[in-house]
C-alpha atoms as an extended CHARMM CRD file, in Angstrom:
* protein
*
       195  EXT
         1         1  UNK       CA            -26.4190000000       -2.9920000000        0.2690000000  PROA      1               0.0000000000
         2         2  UNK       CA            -23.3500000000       -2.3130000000       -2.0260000000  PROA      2               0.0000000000
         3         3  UNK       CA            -23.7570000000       -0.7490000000       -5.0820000000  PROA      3               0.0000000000
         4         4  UNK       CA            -23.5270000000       -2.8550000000       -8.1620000000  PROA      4               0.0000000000
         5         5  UNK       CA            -21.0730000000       -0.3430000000      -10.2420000000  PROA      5               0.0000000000
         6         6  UNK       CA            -17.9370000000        0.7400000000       -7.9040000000  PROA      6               0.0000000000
         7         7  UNK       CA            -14.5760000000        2.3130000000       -9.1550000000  PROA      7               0.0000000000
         8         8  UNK       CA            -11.7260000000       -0.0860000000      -10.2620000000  PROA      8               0.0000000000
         9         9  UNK       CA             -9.3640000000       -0.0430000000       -6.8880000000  PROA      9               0.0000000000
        10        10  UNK       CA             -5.5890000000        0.7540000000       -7.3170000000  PROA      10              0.0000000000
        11        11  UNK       CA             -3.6890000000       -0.1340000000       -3.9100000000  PROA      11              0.0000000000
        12        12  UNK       CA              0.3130000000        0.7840000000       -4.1860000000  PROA      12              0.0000000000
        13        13  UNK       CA              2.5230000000       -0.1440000000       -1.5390000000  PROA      13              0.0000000000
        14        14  UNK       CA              6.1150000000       -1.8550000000       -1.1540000000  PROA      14              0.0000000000
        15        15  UNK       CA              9.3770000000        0.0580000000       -0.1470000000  PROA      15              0.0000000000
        16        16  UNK       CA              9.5980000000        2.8470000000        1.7180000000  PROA      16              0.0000000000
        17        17  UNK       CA             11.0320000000        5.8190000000       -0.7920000000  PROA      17              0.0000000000
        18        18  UNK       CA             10.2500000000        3.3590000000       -3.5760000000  PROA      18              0.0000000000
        19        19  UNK       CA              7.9490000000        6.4180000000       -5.2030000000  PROA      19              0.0000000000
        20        20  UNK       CA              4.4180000000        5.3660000000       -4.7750000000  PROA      20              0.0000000000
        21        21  UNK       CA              3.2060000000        8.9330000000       -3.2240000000  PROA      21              0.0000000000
        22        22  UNK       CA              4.9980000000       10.7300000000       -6.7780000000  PROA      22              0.0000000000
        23        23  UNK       CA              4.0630000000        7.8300000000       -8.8330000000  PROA      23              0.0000000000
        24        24  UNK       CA              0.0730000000        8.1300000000       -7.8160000000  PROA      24              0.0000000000
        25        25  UNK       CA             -0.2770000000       11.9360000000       -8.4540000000  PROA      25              0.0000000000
        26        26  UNK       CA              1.6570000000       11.4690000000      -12.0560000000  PROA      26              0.0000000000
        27        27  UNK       CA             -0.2210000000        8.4370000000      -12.9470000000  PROA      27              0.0000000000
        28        28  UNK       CA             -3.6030000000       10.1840000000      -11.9340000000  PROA      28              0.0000000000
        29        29  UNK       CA             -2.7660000000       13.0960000000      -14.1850000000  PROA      29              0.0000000000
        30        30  UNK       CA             -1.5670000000        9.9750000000      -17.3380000000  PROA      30              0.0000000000
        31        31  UNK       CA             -5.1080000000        8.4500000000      -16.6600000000  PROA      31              0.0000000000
        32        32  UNK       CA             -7.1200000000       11.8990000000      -16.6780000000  PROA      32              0.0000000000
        33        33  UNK       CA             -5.4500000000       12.4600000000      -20.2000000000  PROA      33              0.0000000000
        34        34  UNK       CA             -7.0470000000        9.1520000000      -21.6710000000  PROA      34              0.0000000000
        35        35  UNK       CA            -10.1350000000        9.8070000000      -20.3330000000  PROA      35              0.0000000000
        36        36  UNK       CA            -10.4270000000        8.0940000000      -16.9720000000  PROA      36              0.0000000000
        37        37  UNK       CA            -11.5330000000       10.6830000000      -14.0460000000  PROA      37              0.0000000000
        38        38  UNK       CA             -9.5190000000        9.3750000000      -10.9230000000  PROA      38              0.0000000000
        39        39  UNK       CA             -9.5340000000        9.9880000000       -7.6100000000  PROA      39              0.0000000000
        40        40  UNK       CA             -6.4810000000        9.6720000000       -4.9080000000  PROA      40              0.0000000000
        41        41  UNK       CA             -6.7150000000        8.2120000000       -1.2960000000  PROA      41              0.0000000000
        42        42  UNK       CA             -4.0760000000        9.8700000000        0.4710000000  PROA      42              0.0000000000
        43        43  UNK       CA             -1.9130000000        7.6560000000        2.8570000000  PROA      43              0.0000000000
        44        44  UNK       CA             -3.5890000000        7.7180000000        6.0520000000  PROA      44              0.0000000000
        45        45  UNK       CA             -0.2580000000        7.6040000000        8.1760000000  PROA      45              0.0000000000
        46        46  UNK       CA             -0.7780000000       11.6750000000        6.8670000000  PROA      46              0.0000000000
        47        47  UNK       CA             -3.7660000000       11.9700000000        9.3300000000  PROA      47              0.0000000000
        48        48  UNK       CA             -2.3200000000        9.9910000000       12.7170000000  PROA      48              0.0000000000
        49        49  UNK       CA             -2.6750000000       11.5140000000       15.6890000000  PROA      49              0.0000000000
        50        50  UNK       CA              0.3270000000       12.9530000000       17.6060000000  PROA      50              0.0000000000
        51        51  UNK       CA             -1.1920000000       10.9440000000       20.4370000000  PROA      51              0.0000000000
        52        52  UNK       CA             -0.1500000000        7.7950000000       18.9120000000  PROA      52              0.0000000000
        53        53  UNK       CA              3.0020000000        6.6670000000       18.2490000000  PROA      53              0.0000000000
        54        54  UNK       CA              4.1790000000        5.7910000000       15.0190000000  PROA      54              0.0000000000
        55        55  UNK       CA              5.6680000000        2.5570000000       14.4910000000  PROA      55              0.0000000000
        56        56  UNK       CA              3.1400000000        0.7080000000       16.7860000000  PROA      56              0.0000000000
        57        57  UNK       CA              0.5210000000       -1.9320000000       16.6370000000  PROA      57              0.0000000000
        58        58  UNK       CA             -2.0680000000        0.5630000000       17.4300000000  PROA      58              0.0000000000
        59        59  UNK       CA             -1.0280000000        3.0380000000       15.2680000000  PROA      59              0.0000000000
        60        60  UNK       CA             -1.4160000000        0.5110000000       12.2590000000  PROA      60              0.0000000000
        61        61  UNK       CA             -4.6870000000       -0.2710000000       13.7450000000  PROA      61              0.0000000000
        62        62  UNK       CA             -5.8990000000        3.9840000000       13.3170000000  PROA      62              0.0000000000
        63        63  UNK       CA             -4.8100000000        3.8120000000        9.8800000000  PROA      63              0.0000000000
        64        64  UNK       CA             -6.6640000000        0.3500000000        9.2960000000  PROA      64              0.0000000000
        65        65  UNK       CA             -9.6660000000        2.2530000000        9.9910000000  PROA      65              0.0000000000
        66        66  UNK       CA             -9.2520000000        5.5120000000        8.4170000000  PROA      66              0.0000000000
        67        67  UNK       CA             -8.0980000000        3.8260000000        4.9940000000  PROA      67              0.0000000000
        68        68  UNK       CA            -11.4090000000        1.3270000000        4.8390000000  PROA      68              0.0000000000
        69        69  UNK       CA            -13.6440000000        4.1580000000        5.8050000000  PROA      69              0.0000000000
        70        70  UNK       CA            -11.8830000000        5.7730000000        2.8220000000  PROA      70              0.0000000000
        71        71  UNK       CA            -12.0550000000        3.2620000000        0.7610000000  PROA      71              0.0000000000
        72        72  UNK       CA            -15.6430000000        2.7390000000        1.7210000000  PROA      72              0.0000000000
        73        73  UNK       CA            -16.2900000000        6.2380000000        1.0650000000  PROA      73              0.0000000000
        74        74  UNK       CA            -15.0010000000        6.0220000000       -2.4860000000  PROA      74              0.0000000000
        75        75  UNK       CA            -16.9630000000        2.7420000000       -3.5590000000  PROA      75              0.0000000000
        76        76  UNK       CA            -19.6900000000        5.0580000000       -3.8690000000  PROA      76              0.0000000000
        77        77  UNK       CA            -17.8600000000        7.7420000000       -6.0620000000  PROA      77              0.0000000000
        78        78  UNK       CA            -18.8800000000        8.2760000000       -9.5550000000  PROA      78              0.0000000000
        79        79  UNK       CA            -15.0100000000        7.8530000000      -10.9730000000  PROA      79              0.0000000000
        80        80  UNK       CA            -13.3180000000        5.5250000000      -13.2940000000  PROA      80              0.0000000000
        81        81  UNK       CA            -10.2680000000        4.6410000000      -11.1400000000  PROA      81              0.0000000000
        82        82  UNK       CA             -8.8820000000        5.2800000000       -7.2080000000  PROA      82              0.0000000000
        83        83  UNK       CA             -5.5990000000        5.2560000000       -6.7590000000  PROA      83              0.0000000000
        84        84  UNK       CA             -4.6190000000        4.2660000000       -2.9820000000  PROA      84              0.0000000000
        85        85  UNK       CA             -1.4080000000        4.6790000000       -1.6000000000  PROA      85              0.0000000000
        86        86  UNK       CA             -0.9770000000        2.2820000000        1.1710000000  PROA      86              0.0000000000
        87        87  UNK       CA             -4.5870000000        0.9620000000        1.4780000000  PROA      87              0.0000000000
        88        88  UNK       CA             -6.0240000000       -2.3240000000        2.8940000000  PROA      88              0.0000000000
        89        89  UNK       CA             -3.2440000000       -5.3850000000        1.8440000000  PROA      89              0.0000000000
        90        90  UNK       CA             -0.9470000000       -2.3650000000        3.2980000000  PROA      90              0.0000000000
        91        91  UNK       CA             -2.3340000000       -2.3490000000        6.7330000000  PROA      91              0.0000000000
        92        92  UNK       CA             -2.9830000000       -6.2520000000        6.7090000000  PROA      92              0.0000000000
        93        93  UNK       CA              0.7990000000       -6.7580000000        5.6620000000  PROA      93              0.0000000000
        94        94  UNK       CA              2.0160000000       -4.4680000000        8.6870000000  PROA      94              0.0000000000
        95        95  UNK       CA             -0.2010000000       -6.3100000000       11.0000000000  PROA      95              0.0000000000
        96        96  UNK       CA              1.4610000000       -9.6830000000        9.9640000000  PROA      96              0.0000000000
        97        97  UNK       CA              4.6780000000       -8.2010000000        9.9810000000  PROA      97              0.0000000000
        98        98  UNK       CA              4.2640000000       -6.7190000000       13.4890000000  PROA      98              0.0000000000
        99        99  UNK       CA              3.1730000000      -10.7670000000       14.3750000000  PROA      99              0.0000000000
       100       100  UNK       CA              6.1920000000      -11.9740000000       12.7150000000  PROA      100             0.0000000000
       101       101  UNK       CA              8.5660000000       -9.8780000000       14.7100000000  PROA      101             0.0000000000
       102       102  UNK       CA              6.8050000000      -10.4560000000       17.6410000000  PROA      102             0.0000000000
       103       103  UNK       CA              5.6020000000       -6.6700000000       18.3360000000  PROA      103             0.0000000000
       104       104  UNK       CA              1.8920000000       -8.1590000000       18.3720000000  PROA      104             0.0000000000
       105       105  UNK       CA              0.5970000000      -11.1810000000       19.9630000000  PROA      105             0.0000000000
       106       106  UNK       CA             -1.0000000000      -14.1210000000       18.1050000000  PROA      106             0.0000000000
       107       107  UNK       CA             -4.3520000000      -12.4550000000       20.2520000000  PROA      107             0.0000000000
       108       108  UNK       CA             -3.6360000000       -9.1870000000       18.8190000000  PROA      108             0.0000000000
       109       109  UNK       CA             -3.0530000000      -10.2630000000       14.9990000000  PROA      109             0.0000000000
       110       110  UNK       CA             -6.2090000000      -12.4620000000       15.0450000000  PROA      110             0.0000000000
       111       111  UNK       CA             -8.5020000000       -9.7740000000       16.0700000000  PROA      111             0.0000000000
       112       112  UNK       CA             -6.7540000000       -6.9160000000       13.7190000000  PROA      112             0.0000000000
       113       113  UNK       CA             -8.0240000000       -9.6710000000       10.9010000000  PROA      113             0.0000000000
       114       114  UNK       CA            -11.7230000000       -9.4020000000       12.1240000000  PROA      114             0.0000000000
       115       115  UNK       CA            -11.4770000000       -5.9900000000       11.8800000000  PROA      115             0.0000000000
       116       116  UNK       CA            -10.9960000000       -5.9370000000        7.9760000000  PROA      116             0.0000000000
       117       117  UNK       CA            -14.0820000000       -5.0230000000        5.6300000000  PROA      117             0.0000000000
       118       118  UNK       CA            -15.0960000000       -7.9580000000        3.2630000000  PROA      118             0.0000000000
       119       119  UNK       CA            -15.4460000000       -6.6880000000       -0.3460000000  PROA      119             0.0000000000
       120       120  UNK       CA            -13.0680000000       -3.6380000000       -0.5000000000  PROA      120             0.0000000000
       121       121  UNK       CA             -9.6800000000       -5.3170000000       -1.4410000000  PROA      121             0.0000000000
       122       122  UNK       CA             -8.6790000000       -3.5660000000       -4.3750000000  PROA      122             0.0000000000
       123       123  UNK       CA             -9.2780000000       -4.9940000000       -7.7750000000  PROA      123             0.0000000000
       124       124  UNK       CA             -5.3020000000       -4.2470000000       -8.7860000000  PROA      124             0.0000000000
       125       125  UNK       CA             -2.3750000000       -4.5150000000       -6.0990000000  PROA      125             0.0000000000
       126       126  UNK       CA              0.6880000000       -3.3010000000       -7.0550000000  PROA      126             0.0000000000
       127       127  UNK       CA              3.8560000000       -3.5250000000       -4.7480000000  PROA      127             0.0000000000
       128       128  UNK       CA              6.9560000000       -1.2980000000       -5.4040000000  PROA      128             0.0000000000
       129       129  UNK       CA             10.4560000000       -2.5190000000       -4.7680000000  PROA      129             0.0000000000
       130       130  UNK       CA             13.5130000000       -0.7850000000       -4.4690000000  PROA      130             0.0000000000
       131       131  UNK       CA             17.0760000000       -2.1500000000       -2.6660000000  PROA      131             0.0000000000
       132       132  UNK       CA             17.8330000000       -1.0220000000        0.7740000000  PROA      132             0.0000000000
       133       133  UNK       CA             21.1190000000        1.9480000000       -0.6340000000  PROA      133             0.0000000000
       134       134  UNK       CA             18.7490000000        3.3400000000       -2.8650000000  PROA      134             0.0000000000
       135       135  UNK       CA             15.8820000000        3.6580000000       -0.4740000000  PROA      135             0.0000000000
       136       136  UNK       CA             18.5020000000        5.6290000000        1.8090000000  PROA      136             0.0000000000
       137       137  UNK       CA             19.9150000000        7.2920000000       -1.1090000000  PROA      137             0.0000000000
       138       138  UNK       CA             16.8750000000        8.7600000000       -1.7300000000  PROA      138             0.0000000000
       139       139  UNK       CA             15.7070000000        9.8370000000        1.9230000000  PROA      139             0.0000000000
       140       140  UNK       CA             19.0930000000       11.6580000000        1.7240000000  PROA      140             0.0000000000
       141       141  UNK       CA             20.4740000000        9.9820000000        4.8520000000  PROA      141             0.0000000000
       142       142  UNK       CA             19.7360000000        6.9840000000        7.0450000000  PROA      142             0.0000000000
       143       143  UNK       CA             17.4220000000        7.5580000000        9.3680000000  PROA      143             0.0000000000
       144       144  UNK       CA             15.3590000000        5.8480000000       12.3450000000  PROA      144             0.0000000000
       145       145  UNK       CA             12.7480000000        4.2600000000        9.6990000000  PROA      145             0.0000000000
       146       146  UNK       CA             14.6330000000        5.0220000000        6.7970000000  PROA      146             0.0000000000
       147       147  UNK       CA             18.3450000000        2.8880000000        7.1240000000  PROA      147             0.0000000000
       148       148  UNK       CA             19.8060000000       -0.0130000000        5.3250000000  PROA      148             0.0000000000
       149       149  UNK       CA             18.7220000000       -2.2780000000        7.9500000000  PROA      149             0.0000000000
       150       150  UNK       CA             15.5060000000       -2.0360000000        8.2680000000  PROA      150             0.0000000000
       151       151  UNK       CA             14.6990000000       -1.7370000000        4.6680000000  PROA      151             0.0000000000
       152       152  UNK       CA             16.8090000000       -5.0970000000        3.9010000000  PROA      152             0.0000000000
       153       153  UNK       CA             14.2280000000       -6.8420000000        6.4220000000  PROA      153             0.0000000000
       154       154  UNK       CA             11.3680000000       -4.6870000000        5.2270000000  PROA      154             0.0000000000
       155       155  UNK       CA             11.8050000000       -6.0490000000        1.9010000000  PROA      155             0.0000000000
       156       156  UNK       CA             12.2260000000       -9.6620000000        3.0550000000  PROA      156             0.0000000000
       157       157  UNK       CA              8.9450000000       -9.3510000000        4.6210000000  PROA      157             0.0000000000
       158       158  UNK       CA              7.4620000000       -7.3420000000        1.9790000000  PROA      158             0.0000000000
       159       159  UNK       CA              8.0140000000      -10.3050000000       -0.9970000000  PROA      159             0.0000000000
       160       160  UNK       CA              7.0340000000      -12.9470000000        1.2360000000  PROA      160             0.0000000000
       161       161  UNK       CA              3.4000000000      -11.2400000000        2.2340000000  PROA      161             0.0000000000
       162       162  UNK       CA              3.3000000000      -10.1260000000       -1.7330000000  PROA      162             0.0000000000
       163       163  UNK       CA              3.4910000000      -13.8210000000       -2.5950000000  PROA      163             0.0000000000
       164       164  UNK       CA              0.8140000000      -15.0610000000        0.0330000000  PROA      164             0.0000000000
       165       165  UNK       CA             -1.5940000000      -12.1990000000       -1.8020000000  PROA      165             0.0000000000
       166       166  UNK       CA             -4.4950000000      -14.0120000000       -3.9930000000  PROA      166             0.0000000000
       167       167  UNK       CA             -5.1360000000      -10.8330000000       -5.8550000000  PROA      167             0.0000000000
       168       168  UNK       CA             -4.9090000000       -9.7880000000       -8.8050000000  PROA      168             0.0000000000
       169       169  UNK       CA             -1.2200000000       -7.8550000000       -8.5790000000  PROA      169             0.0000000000
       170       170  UNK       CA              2.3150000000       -6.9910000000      -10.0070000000  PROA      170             0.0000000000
       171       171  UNK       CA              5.9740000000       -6.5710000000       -8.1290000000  PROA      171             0.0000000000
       172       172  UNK       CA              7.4960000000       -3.2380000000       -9.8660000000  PROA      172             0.0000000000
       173       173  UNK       CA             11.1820000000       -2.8430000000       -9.1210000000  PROA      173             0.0000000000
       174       174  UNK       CA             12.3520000000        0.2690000000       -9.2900000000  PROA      174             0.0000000000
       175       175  UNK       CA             15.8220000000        0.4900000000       -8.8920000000  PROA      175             0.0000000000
       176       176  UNK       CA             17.0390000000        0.2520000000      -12.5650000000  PROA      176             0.0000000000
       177       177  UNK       CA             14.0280000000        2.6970000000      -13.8920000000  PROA      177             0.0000000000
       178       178  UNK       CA             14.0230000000        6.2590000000      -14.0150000000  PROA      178             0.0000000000
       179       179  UNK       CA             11.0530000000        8.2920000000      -13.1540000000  PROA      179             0.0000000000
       180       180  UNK       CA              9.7300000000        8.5530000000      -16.2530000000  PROA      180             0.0000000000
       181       181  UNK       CA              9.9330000000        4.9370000000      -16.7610000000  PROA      181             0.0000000000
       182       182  UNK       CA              8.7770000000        3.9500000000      -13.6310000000  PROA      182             0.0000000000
       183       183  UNK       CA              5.7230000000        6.0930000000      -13.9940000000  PROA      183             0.0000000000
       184       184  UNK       CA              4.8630000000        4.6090000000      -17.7830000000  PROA      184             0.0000000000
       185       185  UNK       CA              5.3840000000        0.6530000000      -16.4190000000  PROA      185             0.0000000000
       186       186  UNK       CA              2.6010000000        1.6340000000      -13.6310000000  PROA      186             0.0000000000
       187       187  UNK       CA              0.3200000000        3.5070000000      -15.9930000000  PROA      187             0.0000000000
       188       188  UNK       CA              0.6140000000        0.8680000000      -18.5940000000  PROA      188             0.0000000000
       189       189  UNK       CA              0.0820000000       -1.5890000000      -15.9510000000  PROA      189             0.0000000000
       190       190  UNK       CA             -3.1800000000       -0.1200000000      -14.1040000000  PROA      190             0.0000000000
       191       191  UNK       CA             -4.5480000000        0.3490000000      -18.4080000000  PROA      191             0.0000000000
       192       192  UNK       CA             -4.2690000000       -3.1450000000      -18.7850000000  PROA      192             0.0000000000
       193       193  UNK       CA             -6.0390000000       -4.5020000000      -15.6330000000  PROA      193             0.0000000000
       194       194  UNK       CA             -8.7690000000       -1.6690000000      -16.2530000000  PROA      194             0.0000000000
       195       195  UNK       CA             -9.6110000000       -2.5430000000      -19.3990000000  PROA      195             0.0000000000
């Protein structure tokens, strides 16, 4: 049986090099100042084995698993707020997206949705958005994940999954904001839903 209080659930994803990872730690330390104790769910994409390639169906799967037993784990913490970079609606999104680009098989897509936990979506989804040059910009260089390409398509995908979500949630672009200003529209944001 679940218990009856659980911590208010922050999921971040969007754009790769959009600043989620940076954003979370800041944004835990903004929330810890007004009296909110926080924990962080570390991306579990950390934690894959070397076994498993990444960029795969199966790889996605691992992480599926890893982040719900996380999140799991932290239903039953005694804190006001977890922040989760790249949590459930993460690993549901790449399993669509894998479907959509025909890396997974209708077969394969139906059973990764069995596999999801009922009752740990997080109570606040926020999806971060930057264009494909500053994404690269920021990596340094284009790389085999990291290029103009893929993060065009990425993106495409990206805001038509955000729009199918029936969650409570907010699109943050990021291009035009610094990082102070980035970090104050998410902390503002995740006050308000909280409260």
């Amino acid at each position: 049986m679940r218990k009856s209080r659980k911590p208010f659930m922050v999921e971040f994803s969007g754009t790769p090099e959009a600043g989620k990872t940076t954003a979370i730690r800041v944004v835990a330390n903004m929330l810890e100042e007004v009296g909110c104790t926080t924990l962080i769910l570390n991306e579990s994409a950390e934690k894959l084995p070397k076994e498993i390639p990444k960029g795969i169906f199966d790889a996605n799967l691992w992480m599926h698993y890893i982040t719900q037993a996380g999140i799991l784990r932290a239903t039953y913490t005694n804190v006001d707020i977890v922040l989760i970079d790249r949590g459930i609606i993460d690993s549901q999104f790449y399993a669509w997206k894998f479907y959509k680009e025909k890396m997974a098989s209708i077969e394969e897509y139906q059973d990764f949705q069995k596999q999801c936990l009922k009752g740990v979506d997080p109570d606040l989804f926020l999806g971060l958005k930057i264009l494909p040059k500053t994404a690269v910009s920021r990596r340094g260089a284009e790389g085999r994940i990291v290029n103009e390409k893929y993060i065009e398509r990425y993106n495409e995908f990206f805001i038509e999954y955000f729009k199918r979500i029936q969650l409570n949630k907010s699109l943050i672009e990021t291009d035009e904001m610094n990082i102070a200003e980035m970090n104050n529209k998410i902390f503002e944001t995740i006050l308000y839903a909280f409260n």
